[in-house]
Amino acid sequence: MSEQLIISGGEKNDKYQTLLQQLPALMDEQVDNVANMSNLVAALKQTFGFFWVGFYRVQADELVLGPFQGPIACTRIKKGHGVCGVSWLEERTMVVPNVHEFPGHIACSDQSKSEIVVPLFKAGGLVAVLDVDSDEFATFDEVDKIQLEKILEWFSAYY
Ligand code: SME
């Protein structure tokens, strides 16, 4: 795998393109999905400096904390609870410009102000969600939604 992650300047779309080109080199089909999830969240954290980025995985009737980068976080989330739980329930990406206005938002950190949660599908089923938190309001938009959905669709093969 490559040892150095190249981070482009410019608009965030440019950063996503540069990241996408390098992601295959960071993945390893021979190892378990924890290793690949770990490198994916690390590459996102390095590229964008997100406050918190990580996976919650479906385990029985709840989401359980997976590989992440950032401050400590809550371990379990029920279906329909918080932004992650609603994303799981409704099987869709949630873009939340102000977490204080989201009913039932789970505040793992009081520094978190906006959030995007993107589902990961494998063989037609939702197996995990990628949660990205920002310490500023309105960080995420349609560009993040499109690009993160694209990344997760591609990443599904390594999960
Ligand atoms: N805020 C999330 C919980 C996870 S932490 O942000 C890492 C939610 O409401 O689902």
Coordinates of N, CA, C and O and ligand atoms in Angstrom, one line a residue:
M1 N 0.8 -1.2 0.0 CA 0.0 0.0 0.0 C 0.9 1.3 0.0 O 2.0 1.2 0.4
S2 N 0.2 2.4 -0.4 CA 1.0 3.6 -0.4 C 1.2 4.0 1.0 O 0.5 3.7 1.9
E3 N 2.4 4.7 1.3 CA 2.7 5.1 2.6 C 2.3 6.5 3.0 O 2.3 6.9 4.1
Q4 N 2.0 7.3 1.9 CA 1.7 8.7 2.1 C 0.4 9.0 1.4 O 0.2 8.7 0.3
L5 N -0.4 9.7 2.2 CA -1.7 10.1 1.6 C -1.5 11.5 1.0 O -1.1 12.4 1.7
I6 N -1.9 11.6 -0.3 CA -1.8 13.0 -0.9 C -3.1 13.7 -0.7 O -4.2 13.1 -0.9
I7 N -3.0 14.9 -0.3 CA -4.2 15.7 0.0 C -4.2 16.9 -0.9 O -3.3 17.7 -0.8
S8 N -5.2 17.0 -1.8 CA -5.2 18.1 -2.8 C -5.7 19.4 -2.1 O -6.5 19.3 -1.2
G9 N -5.3 20.5 -2.7 CA -5.9 21.8 -2.3 C -7.2 22.0 -3.0 O -7.7 21.0 -3.6
G10 N -7.7 23.2 -3.1 CA -8.9 23.5 -3.9 C -10.2 23.1 -3.1 O -10.2 23.0 -1.9
E11 N -11.2 23.0 -3.9 CA -12.6 22.7 -3.4 C -12.7 21.3 -2.8 O -11.8 20.5 -3.2
K12 N -13.7 21.1 -2.0 CA -13.8 19.7 -1.4 C -14.0 18.7 -2.4 O -13.6 17.5 -2.3
N13 N -14.6 19.0 -3.6 CA -14.8 18.0 -4.6 C -13.5 17.5 -5.1 O -13.3 16.3 -5.4
D14 N -12.5 18.4 -5.2 CA -11.1 18.1 -5.6 C -10.5 17.1 -4.6 O -9.8 16.2 -5.0
K15 N -10.7 17.4 -3.3 CA -10.2 16.6 -2.3 C -10.8 15.2 -2.3 O -10.1 14.2 -2.2
Y16 N -12.1 15.1 -2.6 CA -12.7 13.8 -2.7 C -12.2 13.0 -3.9 O -11.9 11.8 -3.8
Q17 N -11.9 13.7 -5.0 CA -11.4 13.0 -6.2 C -10.0 12.5 -5.9 O -9.7 11.3 -6.3
T18 N -9.2 13.3 -5.3 CA -7.8 12.8 -5.0 C -7.8 11.7 -4.0 O -7.1 10.7 -4.2
L19 N -8.7 11.7 -3.0 CA -8.9 10.6 -2.1 C -9.3 9.4 -2.8 O -8.8 8.3 -2.6
L20 N -10.4 9.5 -3.6 CA -10.9 8.3 -4.3 C -9.9 7.6 -5.1 O -9.9 6.3 -5.2
Q21 N -9.0 8.3 -5.8 CA -7.9 7.7 -6.6 C -7.0 6.9 -5.7 O -6.4 5.9 -6.2
Q22 N -6.8 7.3 -4.5 CA -5.8 6.6 -3.6 C -6.4 5.4 -2.8 O -5.7 4.6 -2.3
L23 N -7.7 5.5 -2.6 CA -8.4 4.5 -1.7 C -8.1 3.0 -2.1 O -7.8 2.2 -1.2
P24 N -8.1 2.6 -3.4 CA -7.8 1.2 -3.7 C -6.5 0.8 -3.1 O -6.4 -0.4 -2.6
A25 N -5.5 1.6 -3.1 CA -4.1 1.3 -2.6 C -4.1 1.1 -1.1 O -3.2 0.5 -0.5
L26 N -5.2 1.6 -0.4 CA -5.2 1.5 1.1 C -6.0 0.3 1.5 O -6.0 0.0 2.7
M27 N -6.6 -0.4 0.6 CA -7.5 -1.6 0.9 C -6.7 -2.9 0.7 O -5.8 -3.0 -0.1
D28 N -7.1 -3.8 1.5 CA -6.5 -5.2 1.4 C -7.6 -6.2 1.5 O -8.3 -6.4 2.5
E29 N -7.8 -6.9 0.4 CA -8.9 -7.9 0.3 C -8.6 -9.1 1.2 O -9.5 -9.9 1.5
Q30 N -7.4 -9.3 1.6 CA -7.0 -10.5 2.3 C -7.3 -10.4 3.8 O -7.1 -11.3 4.6
V31 N -7.6 -9.1 4.3 CA -7.7 -8.9 5.7 C -9.2 -8.7 6.1 O -10.0 -8.6 5.2
D32 N -9.5 -8.7 7.4 CA -10.9 -8.5 7.7 C -11.4 -7.1 7.5 O -10.5 -6.2 7.3
N33 N -12.7 -6.9 7.6 CA -13.2 -5.5 7.3 C -12.8 -4.5 8.3 O -12.9 -3.3 8.0
V34 N -12.4 -4.8 9.5 CA -12.0 -3.8 10.5 C -10.8 -3.1 10.0 O -10.7 -1.8 10.1
A35 N -9.8 -3.8 9.4 CA -8.6 -3.1 8.9 C -9.0 -2.1 7.8 O -8.5 -1.0 7.8
N36 N -9.8 -2.5 6.9 CA -10.2 -1.7 5.8 C -11.0 -0.5 6.2 O -10.9 0.7 5.8
M37 N -12.0 -0.7 7.2 CA -12.7 0.4 7.7 C -11.8 1.4 8.4 O -12.0 2.6 8.3
S38 N -10.8 0.9 9.1 CA -9.9 1.8 9.9 C -9.2 2.7 9.0 O -9.0 3.9 9.2
N39 N -8.6 2.1 7.9 CA -7.9 3.0 6.9 C -8.8 4.0 6.2 O -8.4 5.1 5.9
L40 N -10.0 3.5 5.9 CA -11.0 4.5 5.3 C -11.3 5.7 6.2 O -11.2 6.8 5.7
V41 N -11.6 5.4 7.4 CA -11.9 6.6 8.3 C -10.6 7.4 8.6 O -10.7 8.7 8.7
A42 N -9.5 6.8 8.6 CA -8.2 7.6 8.8 C -8.0 8.4 7.6 O -7.6 9.6 7.8
A43 N -8.2 7.9 6.4 CA -7.9 8.7 5.2 C -8.9 9.9 5.1 O -8.5 11.0 4.7
L44 N -10.2 9.7 5.5 CA -11.1 10.8 5.6 C -10.7 11.8 6.6 O -10.8 13.0 6.3
K45 N -10.3 11.4 7.8 CA -9.9 12.3 8.8 C -8.7 13.1 8.4 O -8.6 14.3 8.6
Q46 N -7.7 12.4 7.7 CA -6.5 13.1 7.3 C -6.8 14.1 6.2 O -6.2 15.2 6.2
T47 N -7.7 13.7 5.3 CA -8.0 14.6 4.1 C -8.8 15.9 4.5 O -8.5 17.0 4.1
F48 N -9.8 15.7 5.4 CA -10.7 16.8 5.7 C -10.6 17.4 7.1 O -11.1 18.4 7.4
G49 N -9.9 16.7 7.9 CA -9.7 17.1 9.3 C -11.0 17.1 10.1 O -11.3 17.9 11.0
F50 N -11.9 16.2 9.7 CA -13.2 16.1 10.4 C -13.1 16.0 11.9 O -12.1 15.3 12.3
F51 N -14.0 16.5 12.6 CA -13.9 16.4 14.1 C -14.0 14.9 14.6 O -13.3 14.5 15.5
W52 N -15.0 14.2 13.9 CA -15.2 12.8 14.3 C -15.6 12.1 13.0 O -16.5 12.6 12.3
V53 N -15.0 10.9 12.7 CA -15.5 10.1 11.6 C -15.3 8.7 12.0 O -14.3 8.2 12.5
G54 N -16.4 7.9 11.8 CA -16.3 6.5 12.1 C -17.5 5.7 11.7 O -18.5 6.2 11.2
F55 N -17.4 4.4 11.9 CA -18.5 3.5 11.6 C -19.3 3.0 12.8 O -18.7 2.9 13.9
Y56 N -20.6 2.9 12.6 CA -21.4 2.1 13.6 C -21.9 0.9 12.8 O -22.5 1.1 11.7
R57 N -21.8 -0.3 13.3 CA -22.2 -1.5 12.6 C -23.4 -2.1 13.2 O -23.6 -2.1 14.4
V58 N -24.3 -2.6 12.3 CA -25.5 -3.3 12.8 C -25.1 -4.6 13.4 O -24.4 -5.5 12.8
Q59 N -25.5 -4.8 14.7 CA -25.2 -6.0 15.4 C -26.5 -6.3 16.2 O -26.9 -5.6 17.1
A60 N -27.2 -7.3 15.7 CA -28.6 -7.7 16.2 C -29.5 -6.5 16.1 O -29.6 -5.9 15.0
D61 N -30.0 -6.0 17.2 CA -31.0 -4.9 17.1 C -30.5 -3.5 17.4 O -31.2 -2.6 17.8
E62 N -29.2 -3.4 17.3 CA -28.6 -2.0 17.6 C -27.4 -1.8 16.7 O -26.8 -2.7 16.1
L63 N -27.0 -0.5 16.7 CA -25.7 -0.1 16.0 C -24.6 -0.1 17.1 O -24.8 0.4 18.2
V64 N -23.5 -0.7 16.8 CA -22.4 -0.8 17.7 C -21.2 -0.1 17.1 O -20.9 -0.2 15.9
L65 N -20.5 0.7 17.9 CA -19.3 1.5 17.5 C -18.3 0.7 16.9 O -17.9 -0.4 17.4
G66 N -17.8 1.1 15.7 CA -16.7 0.4 15.0 C -15.5 1.3 14.9 O -15.4 2.2 15.7
P67 N -14.6 1.1 14.0 CA -13.4 1.9 13.8 C -13.8 3.4 13.6 O -14.7 3.7 12.9
F68 N -13.1 4.2 14.3 CA -13.3 5.7 14.2 C -12.1 6.5 14.5 O -11.1 5.9 15.1
Q69 N -12.1 7.7 14.2 CA -11.1 8.7 14.5 C -11.7 9.9 15.1 O -12.7 10.5 14.6
G70 N -11.3 10.3 16.3 CA -11.8 11.4 17.0 C -12.0 11.1 18.5 O -11.6 10.1 18.9
P71 N -12.7 12.0 19.2 CA -12.9 11.8 20.6 C -13.8 10.5 20.9 O -14.5 10.1 20.0
I72 N -13.7 10.1 22.1 CA -14.5 8.9 22.5 C -16.0 9.1 22.2 O -16.5 10.2 22.2
A73 N -16.7 8.0 21.9 CA -18.1 8.1 21.5 C -19.0 7.1 22.1 O -18.5 6.1 22.7
C74 N -20.3 7.2 22.0 CA -21.2 6.3 22.6 C -21.1 4.9 21.9 O -20.8 4.9 20.7
T75 N -21.3 3.8 22.6 CA -21.0 2.5 22.1 C -22.2 1.9 21.3 O -22.0 1.2 20.3
R76 N -23.4 2.2 21.8 CA -24.6 1.5 21.2 C -25.6 2.6 20.8 O -25.9 3.5 21.6
I77 N -26.3 2.3 19.7 CA -27.4 3.2 19.3 C -28.6 2.3 18.8 O -28.4 1.4 18.0
K78 N -29.7 2.6 19.3 CA -30.9 1.9 19.0 C -31.5 2.4 17.6 O -31.4 3.5 17.3
K79 N -32.2 1.4 16.9 CA -32.8 1.8 15.6 C -33.8 2.9 15.8 O -34.6 2.9 16.8
G80 N -33.7 4.0 15.0 CA -34.6 5.1 15.1 C -34.2 6.2 16.1 O -34.8 7.2 16.2
H81 N -33.1 5.9 16.8 CA -32.6 6.9 17.8 C -31.4 7.7 17.2 O -30.5 7.1 16.6
G82 N -31.4 9.0 17.4 CA -30.3 9.8 17.0 C -30.2 9.8 15.4 O -31.1 9.2 14.8
V83 N -29.3 10.5 14.9 CA -29.1 10.7 13.5 C -28.8 9.3 12.9 O -29.3 8.9 11.8
C84 N -27.9 8.6 13.5 CA -27.4 7.3 13.0 C -28.6 6.3 13.0 O -28.8 5.6 12.0
G85 N -29.4 6.3 14.1 CA -30.5 5.3 14.2 C -31.6 5.6 13.2 O -32.2 4.7 12.7
V86 N -31.8 6.9 12.8 CA -32.8 7.3 11.8 C -32.3 6.9 10.4 O -33.0 6.4 9.6
S87 N -31.0 7.1 10.2 CA -30.4 6.7 8.9 C -30.6 5.2 8.7 O -30.9 4.8 7.6
W88 N -30.4 4.5 9.7 CA -30.5 3.0 9.7 C -32.0 2.6 9.4 O -32.3 1.9 8.5
L89 N -32.9 3.3 10.2 CA -34.3 3.0 10.0 C -34.9 3.3 8.6 O -35.6 2.5 8.0
E90 N -34.5 4.5 8.1 CA -35.0 5.0 6.9 C -34.1 4.6 5.7 O -34.4 4.9 4.5
E91 N -33.0 4.0 6.0 CA -32.0 3.5 5.0 C -31.7 4.6 4.0 O -31.7 4.4 2.7
R92 N -31.3 5.8 4.5 CA -30.9 6.9 3.7 C -29.9 7.8 4.4 O -29.8 7.8 5.6
T93 N -29.2 8.6 3.5 CA -28.3 9.5 4.1 C -29.0 10.7 4.8 O -30.0 11.2 4.3
M94 N -28.4 11.1 5.9 CA -29.0 12.2 6.7 C -27.9 13.3 6.7 O -26.8 13.1 7.1
V95 N -28.3 14.5 6.2 CA -27.5 15.7 6.3 C -28.1 16.6 7.3 O -29.3 17.0 7.2
V96 N -27.4 16.9 8.4 CA -28.0 17.7 9.5 C -27.1 18.9 9.7 O -26.0 18.8 10.3
P97 N -27.6 20.1 9.3 CA -26.8 21.3 9.4 C -26.6 21.8 10.8 O -25.6 22.4 11.1
N98 N -27.6 21.5 11.7 CA -27.5 21.9 13.1 C -28.1 20.8 13.9 O -29.3 20.6 14.0
V99 N -27.2 20.1 14.6 CA -27.6 18.9 15.4 C -28.5 19.3 16.5 O -29.3 18.5 17.0
H100 N -28.4 20.5 17.0 CA -29.3 21.0 18.1 C -30.8 21.0 17.7 O -31.7 21.0 18.5
E101 N -31.0 21.1 16.4 CA -32.4 21.1 15.9 C -32.9 19.7 15.4 O -34.0 19.6 15.0
F102 N -32.1 18.7 15.6 CA -32.5 17.4 15.2 C -33.1 16.6 16.4 O -32.4 16.4 17.4
P103 N -34.4 16.3 16.3 CA -35.1 15.7 17.4 C -34.4 14.3 17.8 O -34.2 13.5 16.9
G104 N -33.9 14.2 19.0 CA -33.3 12.9 19.5 C -31.9 12.8 19.2 O -31.3 11.7 19.3
H105 N -31.3 13.9 18.7 CA -29.8 13.8 18.4 C -29.0 13.3 19.6 O -29.3 13.7 20.7
I106 N -28.1 12.4 19.4 CA -27.3 11.8 20.5 C -26.0 12.6 20.5 O -25.2 12.5 19.6
A107 N -25.8 13.4 21.6 CA -24.6 14.2 21.7 C -23.5 13.5 22.4 O -23.4 13.4 23.6
C108 N -22.6 12.8 21.6 CA -21.4 12.2 22.1 C -20.5 13.2 22.6 O -19.7 13.0 23.5
S109 N -20.5 14.4 21.9 CA -19.6 15.5 22.3 C -20.4 16.8 22.2 O -21.1 17.0 21.2
D110 N -20.2 17.7 23.1 CA -21.0 19.0 23.0 C -20.3 19.9 22.0 O -20.8 21.0 21.7
Q111 N -19.2 19.5 21.4 CA -18.5 20.2 20.4 C -19.1 20.0 19.0 O -18.9 20.7 18.0
S112 N -19.8 18.9 18.9 CA -20.4 18.5 17.5 C -21.5 19.4 17.2 O -22.5 19.6 18.0
K113 N -21.5 20.0 16.0 CA -22.5 21.0 15.6 C -23.3 20.6 14.3 O -24.4 21.0 14.2
S114 N -22.6 19.9 13.4 CA -23.3 19.4 12.2 C -22.8 18.0 11.9 O -21.8 17.6 12.4
E115 N -23.6 17.3 11.1 CA -23.4 15.9 11.0 C -23.9 15.3 9.6 O -24.9 15.8 9.1
I116 N -23.2 14.3 9.1 CA -23.8 13.6 8.0 C -23.6 12.1 8.3 O -22.6 11.6 8.8
V117 N -24.7 11.3 8.0 CA -24.6 9.9 8.2 C -25.0 9.2 6.9 O -26.1 9.5 6.4
V118 N -24.2 8.2 6.5 CA -24.4 7.6 5.2 C -24.4 6.1 5.4 O -23.5 5.5 6.0
P119 N -25.5 5.4 4.9 CA -25.6 4.0 5.1 C -24.6 3.2 4.2 O -24.3 3.6 3.1
L120 N -24.2 2.0 4.7 CA -23.3 1.1 3.9 C -24.2 -0.1 3.7 O -24.7 -0.8 4.6
F121 N -24.4 -0.4 2.4 CA -25.2 -1.6 2.0 C -24.3 -2.7 1.5 O -23.3 -2.5 0.8
K122 N -24.6 -3.9 1.9 CA -23.9 -5.1 1.4 C -24.9 -6.2 1.0 O -25.8 -6.5 1.9
A123 N -24.8 -6.7 -0.2 CA -25.8 -7.7 -0.7 C -27.2 -7.2 -0.4 O -28.1 -8.0 0.0
G124 N -27.5 -6.0 -0.6 CA -28.9 -5.4 -0.5 C -29.3 -5.1 0.9 O -30.4 -4.4 1.0
G125 N -28.5 -5.4 1.9 CA -28.9 -5.1 3.3 C -28.0 -4.0 3.8 O -26.9 -3.8 3.5
L126 N -28.6 -3.2 4.8 CA -27.8 -2.2 5.5 C -27.0 -2.8 6.6 O -27.5 -3.4 7.5
V127 N -25.7 -2.7 6.5 CA -24.8 -3.4 7.4 C -24.1 -2.5 8.4 O -23.6 -2.9 9.4
A128 N -24.0 -1.2 8.0 CA -23.3 -0.2 8.9 C -23.7 1.2 8.4 O -24.3 1.4 7.4
V129 N -23.4 2.2 9.3 CA -23.5 3.6 8.8 C -22.1 4.3 9.0 O -21.4 3.9 10.0
L130 N -21.8 5.2 8.2 CA -20.6 6.0 8.4 C -21.1 7.3 8.9 O -22.0 8.0 8.3
D131 N -20.6 7.7 10.1 CA -21.0 9.0 10.7 C -19.9 10.0 10.7 O -18.7 9.6 11.1
V132 N -20.1 11.2 10.2 CA -19.1 12.2 10.2 C -19.7 13.4 10.9 O -20.7 13.9 10.6
D133 N -18.9 13.9 11.9 CA -19.3 15.1 12.7 C -18.4 16.2 12.5 O -17.2 16.0 12.3
S134 N -19.0 17.4 12.6 CA -18.2 18.6 12.4 C -18.3 19.5 13.7 O -19.4 19.5 14.3
D135 N -17.3 20.3 14.0 CA -17.5 21.2 15.2 C -17.9 22.6 14.7 O -17.8 23.5 15.4
E136 N -18.3 22.6 13.4 CA -18.9 23.9 12.9 C -20.3 23.6 12.3 O -20.6 22.4 11.9
F137 N -21.2 24.6 12.3 CA -22.5 24.4 11.7 C -22.4 24.3 10.2 O -21.5 24.8 9.6
A138 N -23.4 23.5 9.6 CA -23.6 23.4 8.1 C -22.3 23.1 7.4 O -22.1 23.7 6.3
T139 N -21.6 22.1 7.9 CA -20.4 21.7 7.1 C -20.7 20.9 5.9 O -20.0 20.9 4.9
F140 N -21.7 20.1 6.0 CA -22.0 19.1 4.9 C -23.1 19.5 4.0 O -24.1 20.0 4.4
D141 N -22.9 19.2 2.7 CA -23.9 19.5 1.7 C -24.0 18.4 0.7 O -23.6 17.3 0.9
E142 N -24.6 18.7 -0.4 CA -24.9 17.7 -1.5 C -23.6 17.1 -2.0 O -23.6 15.9 -2.4
V143 N -22.5 17.8 -2.0 CA -21.2 17.3 -2.5 C -20.8 16.2 -1.6 O -20.4 15.1 -2.1
D144 N -20.8 16.4 -0.3 CA -20.4 15.3 0.7 C -21.4 14.1 0.5 O -20.9 13.0 0.6
K145 N -22.7 14.4 0.4 CA -23.6 13.3 0.3 C -23.3 12.4 -1.0 O -23.1 11.2 -0.8
I146 N -23.1 13.1 -2.1 CA -22.8 12.3 -3.3 C -21.5 11.6 -3.2 O -21.4 10.4 -3.5
Q147 N -20.5 12.3 -2.8 CA -19.1 11.7 -2.7 C -19.0 10.6 -1.7 O -18.4 9.5 -1.9
L148 N -19.6 10.8 -0.5 CA -19.5 9.7 0.5 C -20.3 8.5 0.2 O -19.9 7.4 0.4
E149 N -21.5 8.7 -0.5 CA -22.3 7.6 -1.0 C -21.5 6.8 -2.0 O -21.5 5.6 -2.0
K150 N -20.8 7.5 -2.9 CA -20.0 6.9 -3.9 C -18.8 6.1 -3.3 O -18.6 4.9 -3.6
I151 N -18.2 6.7 -2.2 CA -17.1 6.0 -1.6 C -17.6 4.7 -0.9 O -17.0 3.6 -1.0
L152 N -18.8 4.8 -0.2 CA -19.3 3.6 0.5 C -19.8 2.5 -0.5 O -19.7 1.3 -0.2
E153 N -20.3 3.0 -1.6 CA -20.8 2.0 -2.6 C -19.5 1.2 -3.1 O -19.6 0.0 -3.2
W154 N -18.5 1.9 -3.3 CA -17.2 1.2 -3.7 C -16.7 0.4 -2.6 O -16.2 -0.7 -2.8
F155 N -16.7 0.9 -1.3 CA -16.1 0.2 -0.2 C -16.8 -1.1 0.2 O -16.2 -2.0 0.8
S156 N -18.1 -1.2 -0.2 CA -18.9 -2.4 0.1 C -18.1 -3.7 -0.3 O -18.3 -4.7 0.4
A157 N -17.3 -3.6 -1.3 CA -16.6 -4.8 -1.8 C -15.5 -5.3 -0.8 O -15.1 -6.4 -0.7
Y158 N -15.1 -4.3 0.1 CA -14.1 -4.6 1.1 C -14.6 -4.9 2.5 O -13.9 -5.1 3.4
Y159 N -16.0 -4.8 2.6 CA -16.6 -5.0 3.9 C -16.9 -6.4 4.1 O -17.5 -7.1 3.3
Ligands
SME1 N1 -24.6 12.0 17.0 C1 -24.8 10.7 16.6 C2 -24.3 9.7 17.6 C3 -22.9 9.3 17.3 S1 -21.7 10.4 17.7 O1 -22.0 11.7 17.0 C4 -20.2 9.9 17.3 C5 -26.3 10.5 16.5 O2 -27.1 11.3 16.8 O3 -26.7 9.4 16.0

